[in-house]
């Protein structure tokens, strides 16, 4: 009897841990929303907060791989904003969450960030770069990725 209870508890707990709010998908330890509406960076930031989340922070090659694999299958050939900018200091990219944290792991495409034409201060993952990171103008309308805990 005790074994059955313990088994149920483990299964229930594992099931609960994998559940994400409607619209979010579970990859690794977080829930992600791959939004298909296109907005500028500030809009993406607001949308994620409205959905009880934040623009995604990618802190390891493992997390980057999970997200890129998902996008390669379901990304629809689009570009997605992720949660970093260098708006507080040219060339010094920081995450929105925790706010102002410098990048540790980075997944830039070779040659990026290049601040093309001097106007690229927001981070994105473009299908044309196989979803490796690129800095782009924050005024462009792109899809975006939000992240939240379970
Ligand atoms: C090219 C590269 C990128 C740049 C985009 C802007 O792909 O120069 O670095 O961000 O153009 O559209
Ligand atoms: Ca660029």
Coordinates of N, CA, C and O and ligand atoms in Angstrom, one line a residue:
X1 N 0.8 -1.2 0.0 CA 0.0 0.0 0.0 C 0.9 1.3 0.0 O 0.7 2.2 -0.8
X2 N 1.9 1.3 0.9 CA 2.8 2.4 1.0 C 3.5 2.6 -0.4 O 3.6 3.7 -0.8
X3 N 3.9 1.5 -1.0 CA 4.6 1.5 -2.3 C 3.7 2.2 -3.3 O 4.2 3.0 -4.1
X4 N 2.4 1.8 -3.3 CA 1.5 2.4 -4.3 C 1.4 3.9 -4.1 O 1.4 4.6 -5.0
X5 N 1.2 4.3 -2.8 CA 1.1 5.7 -2.5 C 2.3 6.5 -3.0 O 2.2 7.5 -3.6
X6 N 3.5 5.9 -2.7 CA 4.7 6.5 -3.0 C 4.8 6.7 -4.5 O 5.2 7.7 -5.0
X7 N 4.5 5.6 -5.2 CA 4.5 5.6 -6.7 C 3.6 6.7 -7.3 O 4.0 7.5 -8.1
X8 N 2.4 6.8 -6.7 CA 1.4 7.8 -7.2 C 2.0 9.2 -7.0 O 1.9 10.0 -7.8
X9 N 2.6 9.4 -5.8 CA 3.1 10.7 -5.4 C 4.2 11.1 -6.4 O 4.2 12.2 -6.9
X10 N 5.1 10.1 -6.7 CA 6.2 10.4 -7.6 C 5.7 10.7 -9.0 O 6.1 11.7 -9.6
X11 N 4.7 9.9 -9.5 CA 4.1 10.2 -10.9 C 3.4 11.5 -10.9 O 3.6 12.3 -11.8
X12 N 2.6 11.8 -9.9 CA 1.8 13.0 -9.8 C 2.8 14.2 -9.8 O 2.6 15.2 -10.5
X13 N 3.8 14.1 -9.0 CA 4.8 15.2 -8.9 C 5.5 15.4 -10.2 O 5.6 16.6 -10.6
X14 N 5.9 14.4 -10.8 CA 6.6 14.5 -12.1 C 5.7 15.1 -13.1 O 6.1 16.0 -13.9
X15 N 4.4 14.7 -13.1 CA 3.5 15.2 -14.1 C 3.3 16.7 -13.9 O 3.3 17.4 -14.8
X16 N 3.1 17.1 -12.6 CA 2.9 18.5 -12.3 C 4.1 19.3 -12.7 O 3.9 20.4 -13.2
X17 N 5.3 18.8 -12.5 CA 6.5 19.6 -12.9 C 6.6 19.9 -14.3 O 7.2 20.9 -14.7
X18 N 6.0 19.0 -15.2 CA 6.1 19.2 -16.6 C 5.0 20.0 -17.2 O 5.1 20.3 -18.4
X19 N 4.1 20.4 -16.4 CA 2.9 21.2 -16.9 C 3.2 22.6 -17.1 O 3.9 23.2 -16.2
X20 N 2.8 23.2 -18.2 CA 3.0 24.7 -18.4 C 1.6 25.3 -18.7 O 0.7 24.6 -19.1
X21 N 1.5 26.6 -18.5 CA 0.2 27.3 -18.8 C -0.1 27.1 -20.2 O 0.7 26.9 -21.1
X22 N -1.4 27.3 -20.5 CA -1.9 27.2 -21.9 C -1.1 28.1 -22.8 O -0.8 29.3 -22.5
X23 N -0.7 27.6 -24.0 CA 0.1 28.3 -24.9 C 1.6 28.2 -24.8 O 2.3 28.6 -25.7
X24 N 2.0 27.8 -23.6 CA 3.5 27.6 -23.3 C 3.9 26.1 -23.6 O 3.0 25.2 -23.3
X25 N 5.1 25.9 -24.0 CA 5.6 24.5 -24.1 C 6.7 24.3 -23.1 O 7.5 25.2 -22.8
X26 N 6.8 23.1 -22.6 CA 7.9 22.8 -21.7 C 9.1 22.2 -22.5 O 9.0 21.3 -23.2
X27 N 10.2 22.9 -22.3 CA 11.5 22.4 -22.8 C 12.5 22.5 -21.6 O 12.7 23.6 -21.0
X28 N 13.1 21.4 -21.2 CA 14.0 21.4 -20.1 C 13.3 21.9 -18.8 O 12.2 21.4 -18.5
X29 N 13.9 22.9 -18.2 CA 13.4 23.3 -16.9 C 12.4 24.5 -16.9 O 12.0 25.0 -15.9
X30 N 12.1 25.0 -18.1 CA 11.2 26.2 -18.2 C 10.0 26.0 -19.1 O 10.0 25.0 -19.8
X31 N 9.1 26.9 -19.1 CA 8.0 27.0 -20.0 C 8.3 28.1 -21.0 O 8.7 29.2 -20.6
X32 N 8.1 27.9 -22.3 CA 8.3 28.9 -23.3 C 7.1 29.2 -24.1 O 6.3 28.2 -24.5
X33 N 6.9 30.4 -24.5 CA 5.8 30.8 -25.4 C 6.5 31.3 -26.7 O 7.2 32.3 -26.7
X34 N 6.2 30.6 -27.8 CA 6.8 31.0 -29.1 C 5.6 31.8 -29.8 O 4.7 31.2 -30.4
X35 N 5.7 33.1 -29.6 CA 4.6 34.0 -30.1 C 4.7 34.2 -31.6 O 5.8 34.6 -32.1
X36 N 3.6 34.1 -32.3 CA 3.6 34.2 -33.8 C 3.2 35.6 -34.2 O 3.3 35.9 -35.4
X37 N 2.7 36.4 -33.3 CA 2.4 37.8 -33.7 C 3.7 38.6 -33.8 O 4.7 38.2 -33.1
X38 N 3.8 39.6 -34.7 CA 5.1 40.3 -34.8 C 4.9 41.7 -34.3 O 4.0 42.4 -34.6
X39 N 5.9 42.1 -33.4 CA 5.9 43.4 -32.8 C 7.3 43.9 -32.6 O 8.2 43.1 -32.8
X40 N 7.5 45.2 -32.3 CA 8.8 45.7 -32.0 C 9.3 45.1 -30.6 O 8.5 44.5 -29.9
X41 N 10.5 45.4 -30.3 CA 11.1 44.8 -29.1 C 10.3 45.2 -27.8 O 10.1 44.4 -27.0
X42 N 10.0 46.5 -27.7 CA 9.3 47.0 -26.5 C 7.9 46.3 -26.4 O 7.5 45.9 -25.3
X43 N 7.3 46.1 -27.6 CA 6.0 45.4 -27.6 C 6.1 43.9 -27.2 O 5.3 43.4 -26.4
X44 N 7.2 43.3 -27.6 CA 7.5 41.9 -27.2 C 7.7 41.8 -25.7 O 7.1 40.9 -25.1
X45 N 8.4 42.7 -25.2 CA 8.7 42.8 -23.8 C 7.4 42.9 -23.0 O 7.1 42.2 -22.0
X46 N 6.5 43.8 -23.4 CA 5.2 44.0 -22.8 C 4.3 42.8 -22.9 O 3.7 42.4 -21.9
X47 N 4.2 42.2 -24.1 CA 3.4 41.0 -24.3 C 3.8 39.9 -23.3 O 2.9 39.3 -22.7
X48 N 5.1 39.7 -23.2 CA 5.6 38.6 -22.3 C 5.1 38.9 -20.9 O 4.7 37.9 -20.2
X49 N 5.2 40.1 -20.4 CA 4.8 40.4 -19.1 C 3.3 40.3 -18.9 O 2.9 39.7 -17.9
X50 N 2.6 40.6 -19.9 CA 1.1 40.5 -19.9 C 0.8 39.0 -19.7 O -0.2 38.6 -19.0
X51 N 1.6 38.1 -20.4 CA 1.3 36.7 -20.3 C 1.9 36.0 -19.0 O 2.0 34.8 -18.9
X52 N 2.3 36.8 -18.1 CA 2.9 36.3 -16.8 C 4.3 35.7 -17.0 O 4.7 34.8 -16.3
X53 N 5.1 36.3 -17.9 CA 6.4 35.8 -18.3 C 7.3 36.9 -18.6 O 7.0 38.1 -18.4
X54 N 8.5 36.6 -19.1 CA 9.5 37.6 -19.5 C 10.1 37.1 -20.8 O 10.0 36.0 -21.2
X55 N 10.6 38.1 -21.6 CA 11.4 37.7 -22.8 C 12.5 36.7 -22.4 O 13.1 36.8 -21.3
X56 N 12.7 35.7 -23.2 CA 13.6 34.6 -22.8 C 15.0 35.0 -22.5 O 15.6 35.9 -23.2
X57 N 15.6 34.4 -21.5 CA 17.0 34.5 -21.2 C 17.6 33.1 -21.5 O 17.1 32.1 -21.0
X58 N 18.7 33.1 -22.3 CA 19.3 31.8 -22.7 C 20.6 31.7 -22.0 O 21.6 32.4 -22.4
X59 N 20.7 30.9 -21.0 CA 21.9 30.9 -20.2 C 22.9 29.8 -20.3 O 23.9 29.7 -19.6
X60 N 22.6 28.8 -21.2 CA 23.5 27.7 -21.4 C 23.4 27.2 -22.8 O 22.4 27.4 -23.5
X61 N 24.4 26.4 -23.3 CA 24.4 25.8 -24.6 C 23.2 24.8 -24.6 O 22.6 24.6 -25.7
X62 N 22.9 24.1 -23.5 CA 21.9 23.2 -23.4 C 20.5 23.8 -23.7 O 19.7 23.4 -24.5
X63 N 20.3 25.0 -23.0 CA 19.0 25.7 -23.2 C 18.9 26.2 -24.7 O 17.9 26.1 -25.3
X64 N 20.1 26.8 -25.2 CA 20.1 27.3 -26.6 C 19.8 26.2 -27.6 O 19.0 26.3 -28.5
X65 N 20.3 25.0 -27.3 CA 20.1 23.8 -28.2 C 18.6 23.4 -28.2 O 18.0 23.1 -29.2
X66 N 18.0 23.4 -27.0 CA 16.6 23.0 -26.9 C 15.7 24.0 -27.7 O 14.8 23.6 -28.4
X67 N 16.0 25.3 -27.5 CA 15.2 26.3 -28.2 C 15.5 26.3 -29.7 O 14.5 26.3 -30.5
X68 N 16.7 26.1 -30.1 CA 17.0 26.1 -31.6 C 16.4 24.9 -32.2 O 15.9 24.9 -33.3
X69 N 16.5 23.7 -31.5 CA 15.9 22.5 -32.1 C 14.4 22.7 -32.3 O 13.8 22.3 -33.3
X70 N 13.7 23.3 -31.3 CA 12.3 23.6 -31.4 C 12.0 24.5 -32.6 O 11.1 24.2 -33.4
X71 N 12.8 25.6 -32.7 CA 12.6 26.5 -33.8 C 12.8 25.9 -35.2 O 12.1 26.2 -36.1
X72 N 13.9 25.0 -35.2 CA 14.2 24.4 -36.5 C 13.0 23.6 -37.0 O 12.7 23.4 -38.2
X73 N 12.2 23.0 -36.0 CA 11.1 22.2 -36.4 C 9.8 23.0 -36.6 O 9.0 22.7 -37.4
X74 N 9.6 24.1 -35.7 CA 8.3 24.8 -35.6 C 8.4 26.3 -35.9 O 7.4 27.0 -35.7
X75 N 9.6 26.8 -36.2 CA 9.8 28.2 -36.3 C 9.3 28.9 -37.5 O 9.3 30.2 -37.5
X76 N 8.8 28.2 -38.5 CA 8.1 28.8 -39.7 C 9.0 29.8 -40.4 O 8.6 30.7 -41.1
X77 N 10.3 29.5 -40.4 CA 11.2 30.4 -41.1 C 11.3 31.8 -40.7 O 11.7 32.7 -41.5
X78 N 10.9 32.1 -39.5 CA 10.8 33.5 -39.0 C 11.9 33.9 -38.1 O 12.7 33.0 -37.7
X79 N 12.0 35.2 -37.8 CA 13.0 35.7 -36.8 C 12.3 35.9 -35.5 O 11.1 36.4 -35.5
X80 N 12.9 35.6 -34.4 CA 12.3 35.7 -33.0 C 13.2 36.6 -32.2 O 14.4 36.4 -32.1
X81 N 12.6 37.6 -31.5 CA 13.3 38.4 -30.5 C 13.6 37.5 -29.3 O 12.7 36.7 -28.9
X82 N 14.8 37.7 -28.6 CA 15.0 37.1 -27.3 C 15.4 38.2 -26.4 O 15.6 39.4 -26.9
X83 N 15.5 38.0 -25.1 CA 15.5 39.0 -24.1 C 16.7 39.7 -23.8 O 17.1 39.9 -22.6
X84 N 17.5 40.2 -24.8 CA 18.7 41.0 -24.5 C 18.9 42.2 -25.3 O 18.4 42.2 -26.5
X85 N 19.6 43.2 -24.8 CA 19.9 44.4 -25.5 C 21.2 45.0 -25.1 O 21.8 44.6 -24.1
X86 N 21.8 45.9 -25.9 CA 22.9 46.7 -25.5 C 22.6 48.1 -25.4 O 23.4 49.0 -25.6
X87 N 21.3 48.4 -25.0 CA 20.8 49.8 -25.0 C 21.5 50.6 -23.8 O 21.5 51.8 -23.9
X88 N 22.1 49.9 -22.8 CA 22.7 50.7 -21.7 C 24.2 50.9 -22.0 O 24.8 51.6 -21.2
X89 N 24.7 50.3 -23.0 CA 26.2 50.5 -23.3 C 26.5 49.8 -24.6 O 26.4 48.5 -24.6
X90 N 26.8 50.5 -25.7 CA 27.1 49.9 -27.0 C 28.1 48.7 -26.9 O 29.2 48.8 -26.3
X91 N 27.6 47.6 -27.4 CA 28.5 46.4 -27.5 C 28.5 45.5 -26.2 O 29.0 44.4 -26.2
X92 N 27.8 46.0 -25.1 CA 27.7 45.3 -23.9 C 26.3 44.8 -23.7 O 25.4 45.5 -23.3
X93 N 26.1 43.6 -24.2 CA 24.7 43.0 -24.2 C 24.4 42.5 -22.8 O 25.2 41.8 -22.2
X94 N 23.2 42.8 -22.4 CA 22.7 42.3 -21.1 C 21.3 41.8 -21.2 O 20.5 42.1 -22.2
X95 N 20.9 40.9 -20.3 CA 19.6 40.3 -20.3 C 18.5 41.2 -19.7 O 18.9 42.0 -18.8
X96 N 17.3 41.0 -20.0 CA 16.2 41.7 -19.4 C 15.9 41.1 -18.0 O 15.4 41.7 -17.1
X97 N 16.2 39.7 -17.9 CA 16.0 39.1 -16.6 C 17.1 38.1 -16.3 O 17.3 37.2 -17.2
X98 N 17.8 38.2 -15.2 CA 17.7 39.4 -14.3 C 18.1 40.6 -15.0 O 19.1 40.6 -15.7
X99 N 17.4 41.7 -14.7 CA 17.6 43.0 -15.5 C 19.0 43.5 -15.4 O 19.6 43.7 -14.3
X100 N 19.7 43.6 -16.6 CA 21.0 44.2 -16.6 C 22.1 43.2 -16.5 O 23.3 43.5 -16.5
X101 N 21.8 41.9 -16.3 CA 22.8 40.8 -16.2 C 23.6 40.6 -17.5 O 23.0 40.4 -18.5
X102 N 24.9 40.7 -17.4 CA 25.7 40.5 -18.6 C 25.6 39.1 -19.1 O 25.4 38.1 -18.3
X103 N 25.7 38.9 -20.5 CA 25.6 37.5 -21.0 C 26.7 36.7 -20.4 O 27.9 37.2 -20.4
X104 N 26.4 35.5 -20.1 CA 27.5 34.5 -19.7 C 27.7 33.7 -21.0 O 28.6 34.0 -21.8
X105 N 27.0 32.6 -21.2 CA 26.9 31.9 -22.4 C 26.5 32.8 -23.5 O 25.6 33.6 -23.3
X106 N 27.0 32.7 -24.7 CA 26.5 33.4 -25.9 C 26.4 32.4 -27.1 O 27.2 31.5 -27.2
X107 N 25.4 32.6 -27.9 CA 25.1 31.8 -29.1 C 25.1 32.6 -30.4 O 24.4 32.2 -31.3
X108 N 25.9 33.7 -30.4 CA 26.0 34.5 -31.6 C 26.4 33.7 -32.9 O 27.3 32.9 -32.8
X109 N 25.8 34.1 -34.0 CA 26.4 33.6 -35.3 C 27.8 34.2 -35.4 O 28.0 35.3 -35.0
X110 N 28.6 33.5 -36.2 CA 30.0 34.0 -36.4 C 29.9 35.4 -37.0 O 29.1 35.6 -38.0
X111 N 30.6 36.4 -36.5 CA 30.6 37.7 -37.1 C 29.5 38.7 -36.4 O 29.5 39.9 -36.6
X112 N 28.7 38.1 -35.5 CA 27.7 38.9 -34.8 C 28.2 39.0 -33.3 O 28.9 38.1 -32.8
X113 N 27.7 40.0 -32.6 CA 26.9 41.1 -33.0 C 27.8 42.1 -33.8 O 28.9 42.4 -33.4
X114 N 27.2 42.7 -34.8 CA 28.0 43.7 -35.7 C 27.5 45.1 -35.7 O 28.0 45.9 -36.3
X115 N 26.3 45.3 -35.0 CA 25.8 46.7 -34.9 C 25.7 47.3 -36.3 O 26.1 48.4 -36.5
X116 N 25.1 46.5 -37.3 CA 25.1 47.0 -38.7 C 24.4 48.4 -38.8 O 23.4 48.6 -38.2
X117 N 25.1 49.3 -39.5 CA 24.6 50.7 -39.7 C 24.5 51.4 -38.4 O 23.9 52.5 -38.3
X118 N 25.1 50.8 -37.3 CA 25.0 51.5 -36.0 C 23.7 51.6 -35.4 O 23.5 52.4 -34.4
X119 N 22.8 50.7 -35.8 CA 21.4 50.7 -35.2 C 20.9 49.4 -34.7 O 19.7 49.2 -34.6
X120 N 21.8 48.5 -34.3 CA 21.3 47.2 -33.8 C 21.6 47.0 -32.4 O 22.7 46.7 -32.0
X121 N 20.5 47.1 -31.6 CA 20.7 47.0 -30.1 C 19.8 45.9 -29.4 O 19.8 45.9 -28.2
X122 N 19.1 45.1 -30.3 CA 18.3 44.1 -29.7 C 18.6 42.7 -30.2 O 19.1 42.6 -31.4
X123 N 18.4 41.7 -29.4 CA 18.9 40.3 -29.8 C 17.8 39.5 -30.4 O 16.6 39.6 -30.0
X124 N 18.1 38.7 -31.4 CA 17.2 37.9 -32.1 C 17.8 36.6 -32.5 O 19.0 36.4 -32.5
X125 N 16.9 35.7 -33.0 CA 17.3 34.4 -33.5 C 16.6 34.3 -34.9 O 15.4 34.0 -34.9
X126 N 17.3 34.5 -36.0 CA 16.7 34.4 -37.3 C 16.9 33.0 -37.9 O 17.9 32.4 -37.8
X127 N 15.8 32.6 -38.6 CA 15.9 31.3 -39.3 C 17.0 31.2 -40.3 O 17.7 30.2 -40.4
X128 N 17.3 32.4 -41.0 CA 18.3 32.4 -42.0 C 19.7 32.2 -41.4 O 20.7 31.9 -42.1
X129 N 19.9 32.3 -40.1 CA 21.1 32.0 -39.4 C 21.0 30.7 -38.6 O 21.7 30.5 -37.7
X130 N 20.0 29.9 -39.0 CA 19.8 28.6 -38.3 C 19.5 28.9 -36.8 O 19.9 28.1 -36.0
X131 N 19.0 30.1 -36.6 CA 18.6 30.5 -35.2 C 19.8 30.7 -34.3 O 19.7 30.7 -33.1
X132 N 21.0 30.9 -34.9 CA 22.1 31.5 -34.1 C 21.8 33.0 -33.9 O 21.1 33.6 -34.7
X133 N 22.3 33.6 -32.9 CA 21.9 34.9 -32.5 C 22.4 36.0 -33.4 O 23.6 35.9 -33.9
X134 N 21.6 37.1 -33.5 CA 22.0 38.2 -34.3 C 21.5 39.5 -33.6 O 20.4 39.5 -33.0
X135 N 22.2 40.6 -33.6 CA 21.7 41.9 -33.1 C 21.0 42.5 -34.3 O 21.5 42.5 -35.5
X136 N 19.8 43.1 -34.0 CA 19.0 43.8 -35.0 C 18.4 45.1 -34.5 O 18.5 45.3 -33.2
X137 N 17.9 45.9 -35.3 CA 17.2 47.2 -34.8 C 16.0 46.8 -34.0 O 15.2 45.9 -34.3
X138 N 15.9 47.5 -32.8 CA 14.8 47.2 -31.9 C 13.4 47.6 -32.4 O 12.4 47.2 -31.8
X139 N 13.4 48.4 -33.5 CA 12.1 48.9 -34.1 C 11.5 47.9 -35.1 O 10.3 48.0 -35.5
X140 N 12.2 46.8 -35.5 CA 11.7 45.8 -36.4 C 10.6 45.0 -35.7 O 10.6 44.8 -34.5
X141 N 9.6 44.6 -36.6 CA 8.6 43.7 -36.1 C 8.9 42.3 -36.3 O 9.1 41.8 -37.4
X142 N 9.1 41.6 -35.2 CA 9.4 40.1 -35.2 C 8.6 39.3 -34.3 O 7.9 39.9 -33.4
X143 N 8.5 38.0 -34.5 CA 8.0 37.1 -33.5 C 8.9 37.2 -32.2 O 9.9 37.9 -32.3
X144 N 8.5 36.5 -31.2 CA 9.3 36.6 -29.9 C 9.1 35.4 -29.1 O 8.1 34.7 -29.2
X145 N 10.0 35.2 -28.1 CA 10.0 34.0 -27.2 C 9.9 34.5 -25.8 O 10.8 35.3 -25.4
X146 N 8.9 34.1 -25.1 CA 8.8 34.4 -23.6 C 9.1 33.1 -22.8 O 9.1 32.0 -23.3
X147 N 9.5 33.3 -21.6 CA 9.9 32.2 -20.7 C 9.3 32.5 -19.3 O 9.3 33.6 -18.8
X148 N 8.9 31.4 -18.7 CA 8.4 31.5 -17.3 C 8.7 30.1 -16.6 O 8.9 29.1 -17.2
X149 N 8.6 30.2 -15.3 CA 8.8 28.9 -14.5 C 7.5 28.1 -14.6 O 6.5 28.7 -15.0
X150 N 7.5 26.9 -14.3 CA 6.3 26.0 -14.3 C 5.2 26.6 -13.4 O 5.5 27.2 -12.4
Ligands
LIG1 C1 22.7 41.0 -42.3 C2 23.9 41.1 -41.3 C3 23.3 41.2 -39.9 C4 22.3 42.3 -39.8 C5 21.2 42.1 -40.8 C6 20.3 43.3 -40.7 O1 22.1 39.8 -42.1 O2 24.6 42.2 -41.6 O3 24.3 41.4 -38.9 O4 21.8 42.3 -38.5 O5 21.8 42.0 -42.1 O6 19.1 43.0 -41.5
LIG2 CA1 23.6 42.1 -36.7

